[in-house]
Structure formats: structure tokens, C-alpha cells
Short mmCIF file of C-alpha atoms and ligand atoms in Angstrom, two decimals:
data_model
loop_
_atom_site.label_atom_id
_atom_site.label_comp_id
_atom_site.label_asym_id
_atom_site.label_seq_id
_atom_site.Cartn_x
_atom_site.Cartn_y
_atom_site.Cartn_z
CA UNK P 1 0.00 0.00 0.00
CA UNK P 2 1.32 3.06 -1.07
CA UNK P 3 1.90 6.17 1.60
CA UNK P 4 -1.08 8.69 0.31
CA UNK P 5 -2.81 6.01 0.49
CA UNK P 6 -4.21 4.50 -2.91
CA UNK P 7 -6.52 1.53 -2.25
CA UNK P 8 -6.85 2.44 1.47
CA UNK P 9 -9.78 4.76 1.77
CA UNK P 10 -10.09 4.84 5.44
CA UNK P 11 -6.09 5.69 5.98
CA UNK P 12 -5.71 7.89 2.52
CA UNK P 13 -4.40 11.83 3.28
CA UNK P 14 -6.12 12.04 -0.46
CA UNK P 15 -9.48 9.64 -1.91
CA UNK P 16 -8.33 8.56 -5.02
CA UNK P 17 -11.55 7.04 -7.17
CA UNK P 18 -11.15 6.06 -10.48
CA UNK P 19 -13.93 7.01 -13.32
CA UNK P 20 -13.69 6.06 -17.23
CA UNK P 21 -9.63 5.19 -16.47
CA UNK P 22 -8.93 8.30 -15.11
CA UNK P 23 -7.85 8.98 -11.84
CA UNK P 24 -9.47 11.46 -9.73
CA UNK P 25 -8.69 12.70 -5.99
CA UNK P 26 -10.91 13.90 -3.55
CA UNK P 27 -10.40 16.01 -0.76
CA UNK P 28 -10.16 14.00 2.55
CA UNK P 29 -11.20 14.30 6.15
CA UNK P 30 -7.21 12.82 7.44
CA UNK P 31 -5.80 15.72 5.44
CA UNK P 32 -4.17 18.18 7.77
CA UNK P 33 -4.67 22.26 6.99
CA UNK P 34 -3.42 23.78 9.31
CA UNK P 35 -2.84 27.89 8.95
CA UNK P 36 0.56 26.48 7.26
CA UNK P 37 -0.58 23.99 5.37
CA UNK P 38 -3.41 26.35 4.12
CA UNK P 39 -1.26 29.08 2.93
CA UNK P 40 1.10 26.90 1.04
CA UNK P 41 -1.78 25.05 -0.47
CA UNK P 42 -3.57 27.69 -1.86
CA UNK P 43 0.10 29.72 -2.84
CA UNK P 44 0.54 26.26 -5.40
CA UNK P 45 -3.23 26.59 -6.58
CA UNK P 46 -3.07 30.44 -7.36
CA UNK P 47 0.45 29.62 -9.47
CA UNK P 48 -1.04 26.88 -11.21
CA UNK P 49 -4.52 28.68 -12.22
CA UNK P 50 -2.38 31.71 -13.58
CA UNK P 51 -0.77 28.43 -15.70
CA UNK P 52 2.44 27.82 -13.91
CA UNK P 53 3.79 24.44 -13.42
CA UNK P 54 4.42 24.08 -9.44
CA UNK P 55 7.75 22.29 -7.74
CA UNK P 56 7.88 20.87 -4.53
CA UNK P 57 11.56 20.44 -3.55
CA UNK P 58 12.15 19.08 0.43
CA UNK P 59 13.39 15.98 1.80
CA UNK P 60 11.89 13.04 2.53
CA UNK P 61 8.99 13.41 4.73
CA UNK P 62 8.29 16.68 4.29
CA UNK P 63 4.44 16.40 2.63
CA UNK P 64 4.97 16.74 -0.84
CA UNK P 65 3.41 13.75 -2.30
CA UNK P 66 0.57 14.82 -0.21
CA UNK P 67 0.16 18.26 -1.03
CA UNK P 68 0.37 17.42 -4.64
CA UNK P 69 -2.26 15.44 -4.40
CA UNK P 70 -4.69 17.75 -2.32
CA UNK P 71 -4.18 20.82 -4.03
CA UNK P 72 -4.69 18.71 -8.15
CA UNK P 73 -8.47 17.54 -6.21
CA UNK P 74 -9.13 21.30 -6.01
CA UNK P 75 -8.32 21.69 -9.40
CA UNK P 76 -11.25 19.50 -10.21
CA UNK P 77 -9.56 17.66 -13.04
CA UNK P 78 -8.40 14.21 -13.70
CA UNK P 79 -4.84 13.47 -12.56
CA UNK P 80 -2.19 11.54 -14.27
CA UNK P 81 0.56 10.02 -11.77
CA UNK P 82 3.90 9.56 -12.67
CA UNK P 83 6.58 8.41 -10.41
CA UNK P 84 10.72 9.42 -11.72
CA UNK P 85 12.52 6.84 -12.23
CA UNK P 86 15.92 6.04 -13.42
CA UNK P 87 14.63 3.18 -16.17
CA UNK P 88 12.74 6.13 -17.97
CA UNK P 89 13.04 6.61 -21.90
CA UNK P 90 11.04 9.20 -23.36
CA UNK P 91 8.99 6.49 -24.49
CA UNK P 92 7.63 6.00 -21.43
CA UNK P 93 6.25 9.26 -21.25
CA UNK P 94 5.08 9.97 -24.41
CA UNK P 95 4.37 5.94 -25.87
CA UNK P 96 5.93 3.96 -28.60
CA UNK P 97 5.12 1.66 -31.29
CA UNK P 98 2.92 -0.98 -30.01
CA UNK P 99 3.21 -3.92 -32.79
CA UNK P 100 1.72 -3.49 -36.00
CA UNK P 101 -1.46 -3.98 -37.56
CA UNK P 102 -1.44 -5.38 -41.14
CA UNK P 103 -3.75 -5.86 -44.05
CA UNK P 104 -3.51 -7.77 -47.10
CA UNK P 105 -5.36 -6.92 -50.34
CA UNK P 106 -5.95 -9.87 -52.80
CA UNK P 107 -6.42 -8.07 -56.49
CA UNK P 108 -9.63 -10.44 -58.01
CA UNK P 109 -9.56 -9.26 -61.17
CA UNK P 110 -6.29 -10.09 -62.65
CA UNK P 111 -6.42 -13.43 -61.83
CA UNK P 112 -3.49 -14.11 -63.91
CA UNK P 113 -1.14 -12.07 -61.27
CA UNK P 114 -2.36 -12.71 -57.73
CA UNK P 115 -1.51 -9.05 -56.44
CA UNK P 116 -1.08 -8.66 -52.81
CA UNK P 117 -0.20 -5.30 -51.06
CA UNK P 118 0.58 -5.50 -47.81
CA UNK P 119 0.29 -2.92 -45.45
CA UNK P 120 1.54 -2.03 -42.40
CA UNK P 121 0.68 -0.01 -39.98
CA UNK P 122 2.14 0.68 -36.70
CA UNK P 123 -0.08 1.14 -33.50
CA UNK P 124 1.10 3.74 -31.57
CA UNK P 125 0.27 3.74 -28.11
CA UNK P 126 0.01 6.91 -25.79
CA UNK P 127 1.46 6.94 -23.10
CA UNK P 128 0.82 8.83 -19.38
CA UNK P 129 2.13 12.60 -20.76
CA UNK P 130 0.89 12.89 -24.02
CA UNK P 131 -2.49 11.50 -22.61
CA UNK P 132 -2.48 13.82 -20.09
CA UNK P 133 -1.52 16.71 -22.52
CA UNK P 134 -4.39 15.68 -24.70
CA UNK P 135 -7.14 15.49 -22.05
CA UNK P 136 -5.96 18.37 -19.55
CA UNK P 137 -5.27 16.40 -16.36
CA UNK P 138 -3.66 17.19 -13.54
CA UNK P 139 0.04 15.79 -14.60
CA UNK P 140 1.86 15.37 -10.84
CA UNK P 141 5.07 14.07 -11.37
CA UNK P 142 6.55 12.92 -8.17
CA UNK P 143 10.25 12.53 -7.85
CA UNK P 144 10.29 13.61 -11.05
CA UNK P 145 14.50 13.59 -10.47
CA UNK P 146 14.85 9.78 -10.54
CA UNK P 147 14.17 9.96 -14.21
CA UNK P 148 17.83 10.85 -16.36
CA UNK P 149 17.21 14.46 -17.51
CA UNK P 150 16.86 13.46 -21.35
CA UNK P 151 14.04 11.55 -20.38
CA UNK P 152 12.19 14.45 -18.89
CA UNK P 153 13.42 16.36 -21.95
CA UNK P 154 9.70 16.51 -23.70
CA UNK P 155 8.19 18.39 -21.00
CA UNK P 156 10.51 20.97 -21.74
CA UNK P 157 7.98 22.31 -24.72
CA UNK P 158 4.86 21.32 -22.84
CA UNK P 159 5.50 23.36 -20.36
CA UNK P 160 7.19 26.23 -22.69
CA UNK P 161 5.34 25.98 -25.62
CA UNK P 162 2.31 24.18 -24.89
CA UNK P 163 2.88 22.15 -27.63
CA UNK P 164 4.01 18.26 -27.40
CA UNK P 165 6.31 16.90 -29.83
CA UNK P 166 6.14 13.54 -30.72
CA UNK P 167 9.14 13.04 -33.42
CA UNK P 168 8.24 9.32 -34.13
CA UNK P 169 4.95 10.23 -35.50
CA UNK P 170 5.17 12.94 -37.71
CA UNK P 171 5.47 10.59 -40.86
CA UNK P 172 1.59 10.16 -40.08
CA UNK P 173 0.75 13.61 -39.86
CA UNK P 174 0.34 13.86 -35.54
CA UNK P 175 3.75 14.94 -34.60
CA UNK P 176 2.79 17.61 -32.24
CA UNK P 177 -0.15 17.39 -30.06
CA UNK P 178 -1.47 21.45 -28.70
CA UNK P 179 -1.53 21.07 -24.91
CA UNK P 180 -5.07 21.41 -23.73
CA UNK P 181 -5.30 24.71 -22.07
CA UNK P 182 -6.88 22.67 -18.61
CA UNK P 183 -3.55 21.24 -18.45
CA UNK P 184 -1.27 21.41 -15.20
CA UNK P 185 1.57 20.24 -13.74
CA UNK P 186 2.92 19.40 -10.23
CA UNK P 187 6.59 18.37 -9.53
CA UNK P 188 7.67 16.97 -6.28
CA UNK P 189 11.80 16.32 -5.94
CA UNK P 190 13.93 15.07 -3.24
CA UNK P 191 17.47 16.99 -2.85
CA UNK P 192 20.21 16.02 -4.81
CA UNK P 193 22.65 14.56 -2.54
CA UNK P 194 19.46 11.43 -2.14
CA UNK P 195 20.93 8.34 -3.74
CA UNK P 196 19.12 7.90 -6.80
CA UNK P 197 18.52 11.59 -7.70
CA UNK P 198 19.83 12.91 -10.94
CA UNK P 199 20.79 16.64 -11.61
CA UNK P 200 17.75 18.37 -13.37
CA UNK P 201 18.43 20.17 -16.07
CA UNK P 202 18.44 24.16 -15.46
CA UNK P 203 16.00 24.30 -18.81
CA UNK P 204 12.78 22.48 -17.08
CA UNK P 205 13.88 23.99 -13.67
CA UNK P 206 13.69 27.53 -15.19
CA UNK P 207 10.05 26.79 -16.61
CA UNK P 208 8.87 26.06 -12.84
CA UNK P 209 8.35 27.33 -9.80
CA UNK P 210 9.95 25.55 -7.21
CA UNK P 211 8.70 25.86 -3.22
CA UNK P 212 10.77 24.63 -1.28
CA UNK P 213 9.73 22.63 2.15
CA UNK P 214 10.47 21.57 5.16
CA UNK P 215 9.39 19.56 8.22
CA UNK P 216 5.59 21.44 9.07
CA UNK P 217 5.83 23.31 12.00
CA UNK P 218 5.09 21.79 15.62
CA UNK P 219 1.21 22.44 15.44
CA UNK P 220 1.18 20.94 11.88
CA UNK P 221 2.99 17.85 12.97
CA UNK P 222 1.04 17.18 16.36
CA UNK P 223 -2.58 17.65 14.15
CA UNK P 224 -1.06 15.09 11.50
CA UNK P 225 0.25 12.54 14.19
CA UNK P 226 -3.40 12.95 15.32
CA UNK P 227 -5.57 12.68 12.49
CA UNK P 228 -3.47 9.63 11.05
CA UNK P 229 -2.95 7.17 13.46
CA UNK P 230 -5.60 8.06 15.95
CA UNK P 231 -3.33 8.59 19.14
CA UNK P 232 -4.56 11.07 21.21
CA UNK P 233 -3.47 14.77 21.40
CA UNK P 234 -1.34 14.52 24.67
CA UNK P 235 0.29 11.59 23.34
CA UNK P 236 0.88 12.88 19.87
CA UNK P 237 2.25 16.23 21.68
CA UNK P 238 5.32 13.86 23.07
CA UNK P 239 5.77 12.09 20.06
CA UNK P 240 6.39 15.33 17.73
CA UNK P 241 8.21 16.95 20.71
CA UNK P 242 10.52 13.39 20.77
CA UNK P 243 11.04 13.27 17.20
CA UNK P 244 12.05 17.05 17.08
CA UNK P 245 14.28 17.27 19.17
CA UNK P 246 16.06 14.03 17.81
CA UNK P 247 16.38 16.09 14.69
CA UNK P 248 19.05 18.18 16.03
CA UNK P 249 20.99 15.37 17.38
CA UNK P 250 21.52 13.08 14.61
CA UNK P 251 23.85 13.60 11.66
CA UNK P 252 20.88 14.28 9.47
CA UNK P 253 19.12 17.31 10.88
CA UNK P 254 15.85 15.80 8.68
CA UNK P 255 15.21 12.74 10.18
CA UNK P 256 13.35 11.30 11.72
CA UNK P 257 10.49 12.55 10.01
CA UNK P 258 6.87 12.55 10.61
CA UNK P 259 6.79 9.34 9.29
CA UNK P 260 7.69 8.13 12.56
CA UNK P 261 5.68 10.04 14.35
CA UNK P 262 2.57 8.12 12.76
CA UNK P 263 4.25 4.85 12.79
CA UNK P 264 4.78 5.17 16.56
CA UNK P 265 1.23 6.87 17.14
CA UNK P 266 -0.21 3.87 15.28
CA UNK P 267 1.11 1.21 17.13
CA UNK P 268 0.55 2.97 20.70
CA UNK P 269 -2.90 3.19 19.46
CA UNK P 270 -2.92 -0.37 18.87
CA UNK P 271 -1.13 -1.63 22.18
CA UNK P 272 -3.55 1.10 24.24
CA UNK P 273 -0.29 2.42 25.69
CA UNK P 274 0.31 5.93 26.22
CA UNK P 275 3.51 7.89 25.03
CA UNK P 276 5.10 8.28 29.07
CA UNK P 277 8.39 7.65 30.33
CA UNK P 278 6.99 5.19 32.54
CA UNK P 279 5.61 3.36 29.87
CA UNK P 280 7.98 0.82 28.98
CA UNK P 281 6.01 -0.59 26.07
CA UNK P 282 6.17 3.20 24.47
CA UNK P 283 9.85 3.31 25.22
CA UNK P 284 10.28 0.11 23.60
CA UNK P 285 8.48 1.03 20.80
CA UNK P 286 10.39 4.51 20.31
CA UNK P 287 13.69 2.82 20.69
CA UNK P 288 12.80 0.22 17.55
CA UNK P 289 11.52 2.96 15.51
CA UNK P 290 13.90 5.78 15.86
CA UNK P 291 16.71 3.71 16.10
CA UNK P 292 17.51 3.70 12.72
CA UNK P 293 17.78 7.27 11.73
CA UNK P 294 20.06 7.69 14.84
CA UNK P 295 22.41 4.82 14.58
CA UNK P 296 25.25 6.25 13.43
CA UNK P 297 26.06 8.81 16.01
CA UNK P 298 28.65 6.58 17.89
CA UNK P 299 31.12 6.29 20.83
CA UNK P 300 34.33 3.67 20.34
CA UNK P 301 32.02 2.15 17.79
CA UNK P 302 28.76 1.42 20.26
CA UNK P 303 25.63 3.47 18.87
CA UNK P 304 24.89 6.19 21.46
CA UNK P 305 21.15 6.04 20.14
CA UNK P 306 19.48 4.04 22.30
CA UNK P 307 20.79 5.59 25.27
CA UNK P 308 20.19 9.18 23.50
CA UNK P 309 16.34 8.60 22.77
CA UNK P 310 15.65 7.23 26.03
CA UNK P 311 17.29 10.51 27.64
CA UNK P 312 15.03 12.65 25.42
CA UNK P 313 11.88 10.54 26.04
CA UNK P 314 13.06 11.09 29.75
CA UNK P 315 13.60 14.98 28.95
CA UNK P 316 9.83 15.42 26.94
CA UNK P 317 7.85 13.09 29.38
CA UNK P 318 9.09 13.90 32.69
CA UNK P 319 9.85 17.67 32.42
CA UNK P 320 8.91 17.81 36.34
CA UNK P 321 12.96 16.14 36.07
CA UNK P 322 14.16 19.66 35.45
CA UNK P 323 17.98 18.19 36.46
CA UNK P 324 17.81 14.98 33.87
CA UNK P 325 16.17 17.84 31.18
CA UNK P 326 19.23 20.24 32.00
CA UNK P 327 21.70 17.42 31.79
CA UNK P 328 20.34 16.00 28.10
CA UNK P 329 20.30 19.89 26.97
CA UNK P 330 24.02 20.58 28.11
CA UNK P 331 24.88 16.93 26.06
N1 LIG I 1 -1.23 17.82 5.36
C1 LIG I 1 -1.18 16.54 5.73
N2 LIG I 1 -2.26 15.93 6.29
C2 LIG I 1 -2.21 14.66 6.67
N3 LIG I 1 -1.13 13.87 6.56
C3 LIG I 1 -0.02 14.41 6.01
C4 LIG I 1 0.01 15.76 5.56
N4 LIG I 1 1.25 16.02 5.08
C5 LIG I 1 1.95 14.88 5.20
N5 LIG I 1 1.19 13.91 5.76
C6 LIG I 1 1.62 12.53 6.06
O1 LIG I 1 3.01 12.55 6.31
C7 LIG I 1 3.67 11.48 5.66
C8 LIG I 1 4.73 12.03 4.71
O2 LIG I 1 4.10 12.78 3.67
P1 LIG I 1 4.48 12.62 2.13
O3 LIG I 1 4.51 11.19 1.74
O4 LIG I 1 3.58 13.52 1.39
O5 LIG I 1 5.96 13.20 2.15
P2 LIG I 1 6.98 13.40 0.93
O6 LIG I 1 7.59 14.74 1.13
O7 LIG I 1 6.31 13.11 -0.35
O8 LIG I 1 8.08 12.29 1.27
P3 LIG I 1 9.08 11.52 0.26
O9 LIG I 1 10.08 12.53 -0.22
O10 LIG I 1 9.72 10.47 1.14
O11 LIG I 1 8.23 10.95 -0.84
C9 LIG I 1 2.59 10.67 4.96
O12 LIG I 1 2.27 9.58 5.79
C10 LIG I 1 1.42 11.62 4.86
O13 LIG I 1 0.24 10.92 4.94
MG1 LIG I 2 6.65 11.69 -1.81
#
């Protein structure tokens, strides 16, 4: 199951329901607007109605599949999804030949030469951009970076132009395809020092406009520990307050992200624990899920992780402990 939650209508951020083949989101009661979210979501949706292709650029964790997705439902149009990735021709965007279809045509009256003309046809098959061009949908492109750059290299003119070029079909007459003026675009990237991530070309970055984001602020993150995974506030308050203040101990100042935050909401929720220090199921629980994004901060080759995240969990939970809270502070 995927994180914005296709096939999962009771945990999607987004309803996706599909009519006629095409894809179309809803607005959903588990999305989050807070004043922040708010502003940035309707920032996107006044650039895209004045026709400007929109870029979220942030790190992992950071919303951007998610905000893609809830600001294209209140564009009201279909939405074509394409995830980057590093396979990509420019085939797979715009389609390809598809076989061939062939007739045969059997001359009856000169019997004495049995003529036969052959002809072949190729079947050309759209594929997800040039449909999307055609119909005016919503195009989000997430991680739109994993793809090489000359793969992404027709969107170029889409986006310019409005005019789709398809090379390999103008023998037939239909080598460019007018962009229907509905159409719209949403990019989401991760930065480029992700493994996996390509350079993007300055040409297609200079046709959009890129927002850059980071972790939501502390409100944002409590309301979205709430809303999906169904802990409750006080507990969801410790949770974000754990996970924050992790970020500035770890060697990447991004993780953990809110990610955790759910995952370790969800499973309190499920084990009817509550996020306290004297909780050992909760500390337990933070331990296995943080652990990872803090391993690597060592001592004589021991992770100091575990012993870190207990000392914060001791910090956040117990702040009546004002000299444990002073000592993890001064660490
Ligand atoms: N506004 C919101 N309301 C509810 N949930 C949200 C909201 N923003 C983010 N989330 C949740 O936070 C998690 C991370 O969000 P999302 O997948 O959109 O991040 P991302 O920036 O696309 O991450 P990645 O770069 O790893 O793909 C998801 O579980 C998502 O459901
Ligand atoms: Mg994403």
C-alpha cells in the first residue's frame, strides 16, 4: 500500500476514485490544513490557475506527495501520476510503437497475377504525458528527479510551448499534439545529494516554480500525528516533541520525520499504551523505531542512540525532572 494512500480509503491523506480510467482525488477528512498547510496550499493553486507548473523540492517526509495530491483535487480535473525513475526513456512518457497492424489486399480481377499489397501499420500507443496533454489532467510528477534528464526532456515544450512533440509520428501527420489549455503540472523532488537523484536540467527547472519545504511546523505535525494514526493529542504532543528534538541530534538534521511520528502513534494506538516515560512498552516502541535514523552517532564504535532517545523521552515526558532535562540539553 502506497503512503497517500491509494486503495486504502479509510487511511488515505487524499481519496483517489477512479472514473472512465482516469484517476481522480478527492479532498479527505485525514488531510491536515493547518494555517501552514493552508497558505502553502492555496500559494501552489493560485500559481497553477495563472498556468504555472508548481515544484515541490524538500526531503523526505516533508508532505509533498501529499500536497500534490490535495491541491490537483481542487483543481477539479483528472490526474495523471507519474513516479521518476531512473529506467525512464522518453517512451515512457510519451508511448511507442505498439506492434503493428497489417492488411492484405488480394487483387480479383487479374487473376493471372495474384496481387497482394501488404500494409503495415504501426499502433502507436500513448502513453501517461501525451495523454495527459491531450485530455488536460492534472500531470503530478513525483520525484520527477529519478528519471535521467533526457528523459524528462519533452516536457521541456509542454510546459514552454504548450505544444508536445512527438518526433516518431510525424510521418503520419500527428507529430505535435497542442496542450489542452486545462492542463497542469505538479513536480515533487527530493534533494540532490538522495541516492538515486539525478541533476535536473536548469531548462525544465527555469520553466517552474519551485517551493521549497520543510518539516511542518510543531502544530502541523502534532494535528497530522493525530488525524493519522488516531493517538490522542497529549500523546501525539510527546511524540512530535521526541522526534524534534532528535532532529538536532543526529547527523541528518531531517530525520526522523513525521513518518515516525505516525508509525509510533499507530502502534501505541494499537497496544492502548500511552507515550510516558513510565511506559515501557512506548519506550520500547520509540527505541525500535527511531533507532535507525540515529544509529550512526557513535562512541568507540557502540551506537549512542538508544541511550540518546531514552534521555530525550526522559527529557519530553518527565519535564517535572528539570535536572535529567538540564543534563540531556548541556549533552
Ligand atoms: N497535510 C497533511 N495531512 C495529513 N497527513 C499528512 C500531511 N502532510 C503529510 N502527511 C503525512 O506525512 C507522511 C509524509 O508525507 P508525504 O509522503 O507527502 O511526504 P513526501 O515529502 O512526499 O516524502 P518523500 O520525499 O519520502 O516521498 C505521509 O504519511 C502523509 O500521509
Ligand atoms: Mg513523496
Amino acid at each position: 500500500m502506497s503512503d497517500h494512500g491509494f486503495g486504502s480509503a479509510s487511511a488515505a491523506v487524499v481519496r483517489i476514485s477512479s472514473v472512465d480510467d482516469a484517476v481522480w482525488p478527492e479532498a479527505s477528512e485525514t488531510f491536515v490544513a493547518t494555517p501552514e498547510v493552508k497558505e502553502l496550499a492555496d500559494r501552489t493553486l493560485m500559481y497553477l490557475q495563472a498556468g504555472y507548473p508548481v515544484h515541490f523540492s524538500g526531503s523526505a517526509g516533508t508532505g509533498k506527495t501529499t500536497l500534490a495530491l490535495h491541491v490537483a483535487s481542487n483543481l477539479g480535473r483528472p490526474v495523471t501520476l507519474i513516479h521518476g525513475d531512473d529506467e525512464f526513456g522518453s517512451s515512457d512518457l510519451l508511448g511507442s510503437d505498439q506492434g503493428y497492424r497489417k492488411s492484405k489486399l488480394v487483387d480479383n480481377f487479374i487473376h493471372s497475377v495474384l496481387k497482394t499489397e501488404e500494409e503495415m501499420k504501426t499502433l502507436w500507443m500513448d502513453n501517461r504525458l501525451t495523454t495527459a496533454c491531450r485530455n488536460g489532467d492534472t500531470l503530478i510528477y513525483d520525484e520527477f528527479t529519478r528519471s535521467r534528464p533526457e528523459a524528462n526532456n519533452a516536457l521541456l515544450s509542454v510546459l514552454g510551448e504548450h505544444i508536445l512533440n512527438l518526433p516518431k509520428l510525424r510521418r503520419t501527420g500527428s507529430g505535435y499534439v497542442e496542450v489542452h489549455p486545462e492542463f497542469r503540472a505538479i513536480f515533487t523532488s527530493n534533494p540532490e545529494e538522495y541516492a538515486g537523484v539525478h541533476k535536473t536540467q536548469d531548462a525544465l527547472m527555469d520553466r517552474l516554480i519551485t517551493i521549497s519545504m520543510g518539516h511542518h511546523d510543531r502544530a502541523t505535525e502534532i494535528a497530522i500525528t493525530v488525524a493519522r494514526s488516531g493517538v490522542l493529542e497529549a500523546d501525539a504532543e510527546a511524540i512530535v516533541d521526541i522526534v524534534r528534538e532528535l532532529r538536532g541530534i543526529g547527523v541528518n538534521n531531517h530525520r526522523p520525520t513525521i513518518r515516525a511520528c505516525i508509525a509510533i502513534g499507530r502502534i501505541l494506538a494499537r497496544m492502548q499504551a500511552r507515550a510516558r516515560w513510565d511506559d515501557a512498552a512506548f519506550r520500547m516502541v520509540c527505541r525500535d523505531v527511531l533507532n535507525t535514523d540515529t544509529a550512526k552517532v557513535t562512541r568507540g564504535g557502540e551506537s549512542l542512540m538508544p541511550q540518546k532517545i531514552d534521555e530525550v523521552i526522559q527529557k519530553v515526558c518527565a519535564p517535572q525532572r528539570k535536572h535529567l532535562a538540564r543534563r540531556v540539553g548541556g549533552a
